C-alpha positions as a Python dict, from the first residue, in 0.01 Angstrom:
ca = {
    (1, 'X'): (0, 0, 0),
    (2, 'X'): (-218, 369, -73),
    (3, 'X'): (-195, 676, 84),
    (4, 'X'): (-482, 650, 276),
    (5, 'X'): (-330, 300, 336),
    (6, 'X'): (17, 472, 478),
    (7, 'X'): (-114, 714, 696),
    (8, 'X'): (-371, 436, 896),
    (9, 'X'): (15, 331, 956),
    (10, 'X'): (189, 635, 1077),
    (11, 'X'): (-118, 603, 1310),
    (12, 'X'): (-110, 331, 1444),
    (13, 'X'): (231, 272, 1533),
    (14, 'X'): (192, 665, 1681),
    (15, 'X'): (-58, 484, 1922),
    (16, 'X'): (103, 166, 1888),
    (17, 'X'): (454, 426, 2007),
    (18, 'X'): (244, 579, 2271),
    (19, 'X'): (77, 271, 2478),
    (20, 'X'): (453, 199, 2505),
    (21, 'X'): (626, 455, 2724),
    (22, 'X'): (220, 455, 2897),
    (23, 'X'): (351, 89, 2988),
    (24, 'X'): (735, 182, 3046),
    (25, 'X'): (635, 486, 3275),
    (26, 'X'): (418, 265, 3470),
    (27, 'X'): (665, -4, 3490),
    (28, 'X'): (986, 285, 3564),
    (29, 'X'): (686, 426, 3851),
    (30, 'X'): (701, 83, 4020),
    (31, 'X'): (1014, 70, 4038),
    (32, 'X'): (1120, 339, 4150),
    (33, 'X'): (785, 312, 4411),
    (34, 'X'): (981, -71, 4583),
    (35, 'X'): (1318, 110, 4587),
    (36, 'X'): (1521, 111, 4906),
    (37, 'X'): (1752, 279, 5083),
    (38, 'X'): (2015, 44, 5290),
    (39, 'X'): (2267, 206, 5425),
    (40, 'X'): (2626, 62, 5605),
    (41, 'X'): (2443, -278, 5508),
    (42, 'X'): (2704, -627, 5485),
    (43, 'X'): (2621, -670, 5146),
    (44, 'X'): (2772, -335, 5046),
    (45, 'X'): (3072, -374, 5310),
    (46, 'X'): (3143, -661, 5221),
    (47, 'X'): (3196, -590, 4852),
    (48, 'X'): (3397, -311, 4975),
    (49, 'X'): (3679, -503, 5036),
    (50, 'X'): (3734, -620, 4678),
    (51, 'X'): (3570, -335, 4491),
    (52, 'X'): (3548, 43, 4621),
    (53, 'X'): (3220, 113, 4647),
    (54, 'X'): (2971, 383, 4765),
    (55, 'X'): (2721, 156, 4711),
    (56, 'X'): (2539, -198, 4483),
    (57, 'X'): (2217, -210, 4369),
    (58, 'X'): (2009, -449, 4360),
    (59, 'X'): (1685, -486, 4210),
    (60, 'X'): (1513, -238, 4390),
    (61, 'X'): (1679, -256, 4652),
    (62, 'X'): (1991, 40, 4702),
    (63, 'X'): (2316, -39, 4991),
    (64, 'X'): (2605, 157, 5062),
    (65, 'X'): (2896, 88, 5252),
    (66, 'X'): (2912, 316, 5552),
    (67, 'X'): (2580, 419, 5745),
    (68, 'X'): (2655, 763, 5833),
    (69, 'X'): (2749, 924, 5593),
    (70, 'X'): (2497, 1141, 5339),
    (71, 'X'): (2475, 1021, 4980),
    (72, 'X'): (2500, 1253, 4745),
    (73, 'X'): (2170, 1317, 4509),
    (74, 'X'): (2415, 1131, 4232),
    (75, 'X'): (2543, 884, 4423),
    (76, 'X'): (2098, 771, 4459),
    (77, 'X'): (2024, 859, 4026),
    (78, 'X'): (2337, 684, 3942),
    (79, 'X'): (2204, 368, 4137),
    (80, 'X'): (1857, 459, 4025),
    (81, 'X'): (1995, 419, 3597),
    (82, 'X'): (2090, 51, 3704),
    (83, 'X'): (1809, 1, 3885),
    (84, 'X'): (1661, 59, 3539),
    (85, 'X'): (1939, -150, 3372),
    (86, 'X'): (1826, -387, 3638),
    (87, 'X'): (1474, -376, 3519),
    (88, 'X'): (1465, -361, 3082),
    (89, 'X'): (1689, -717, 3113),
    (90, 'X'): (1707, -917, 3479),
    (91, 'X'): (1934, -931, 3746),
    (92, 'X'): (2018, -1189, 3584),
    (93, 'X'): (2103, -1073, 3281),
    (94, 'X'): (2288, -726, 3382),
    (95, 'X'): (2473, -857, 3671),
    (96, 'X'): (2582, -1152, 3352),
    (97, 'X'): (2661, -840, 3104),
    (98, 'X'): (2813, -630, 3344),
    (99, 'X'): (3086, -957, 3487),
    (100, 'X'): (3095, -1021, 3090),
    (101, 'X'): (3218, -607, 3029),
    (102, 'X'): (3462, -593, 3401),
    (103, 'X'): (3649, -920, 3249),
    (104, 'X'): (3709, -841, 2890),
    (105, 'X'): (3880, -427, 3093),
    (106, 'X'): (4093, -603, 3259),
    (107, 'X'): (4180, -779, 3038),
    (108, 'X'): (4272, -571, 2721),
    (109, 'X'): (4380, -290, 3047),
    (110, 'X'): (4486, -533, 3351),
    (111, 'X'): (4334, -250, 3537),
    (112, 'X'): (4055, -309, 3831),
    (113, 'X'): (3929, 109, 3802),
    (114, 'X'): (4028, 109, 3386),
    (115, 'X'): (3769, -170, 3412),
    (116, 'X'): (3467, -48, 3602),
    (117, 'X'): (3559, 210, 3354),
    (118, 'X'): (3488, 23, 3044),
    (119, 'X'): (3161, -129, 3182),
    (120, 'X'): (2926, 87, 2965),
    (121, 'X'): (2658, 58, 3201),
    (122, 'X'): (2877, 270, 3402),
    (123, 'X'): (2992, 504, 3134),
    (124, 'X'): (2569, 598, 3120),
    (125, 'X'): (2535, 594, 3479),
    (126, 'X'): (2833, 762, 3534),
    (127, 'X'): (2768, 1055, 3250),
    (128, 'X'): (2371, 1110, 3354),
    (129, 'X'): (2429, 1100, 3779),
    (130, 'X'): (2392, 1462, 3803),
    (131, 'X'): (2115, 1510, 3613),
    (132, 'X'): (1776, 1309, 3790),
    (133, 'X'): (1492, 1384, 3493),
    (134, 'X'): (1719, 1128, 3338),
    (135, 'X'): (1597, 851, 3481),
    (136, 'X'): (1269, 934, 3376),
    (137, 'X'): (1363, 1049, 2996),
    (138, 'X'): (1609, 711, 3012),
    (139, 'X'): (1501, 464, 2661),
    (140, 'X'): (1559, 95, 2709),
    (141, 'X'): (1907, 2, 2589),
    (142, 'X'): (2080, 307, 2651),
    (143, 'X'): (2355, 142, 2772),
    (144, 'X'): (2442, 45, 2449),
    (145, 'X'): (2588, 275, 2246),
    (146, 'X'): (2908, 317, 2478),
    (147, 'X'): (3092, 132, 2365),
    (148, 'X'): (3387, -81, 2605),
    (149, 'X'): (3642, 26, 2416),
    (150, 'X'): (3629, 391, 2517),
    (151, 'X'): (3575, 594, 2795),
    (152, 'X'): (3276, 819, 2853),
    (153, 'X'): (3273, 1016, 3130),
}
């Protein structure tokens, strides 16, 4: 392939990348527009019997344990990161991986809290929860850089 052919291929790749970025932005925007917050919801309260949680995200719905408690921006950002992870993997794919990582961590550490901290989805969410802009700049699959054998909080 000559120089011209290589340049055309690079232009084609750049256009394709721009198109993919636009589609990702549209998908995230739709996700955020459909996001709903349910405070003091029975789902979160039920989960809290087993694990100490403030909130849980299922699809585009964020369920919190307490209705009278103000939800912090970092908690919302943390949950929005989970929402984006679920958007890219599908709810079922996310849940299977999440539970799998948790069980592997539990076998390794024998501690619920340490197993929870070893989940790559949680590591990514905790690392970036203070940065509200992260949800707009997050690359798909970003959770993969967090290993199940290290703490990145």
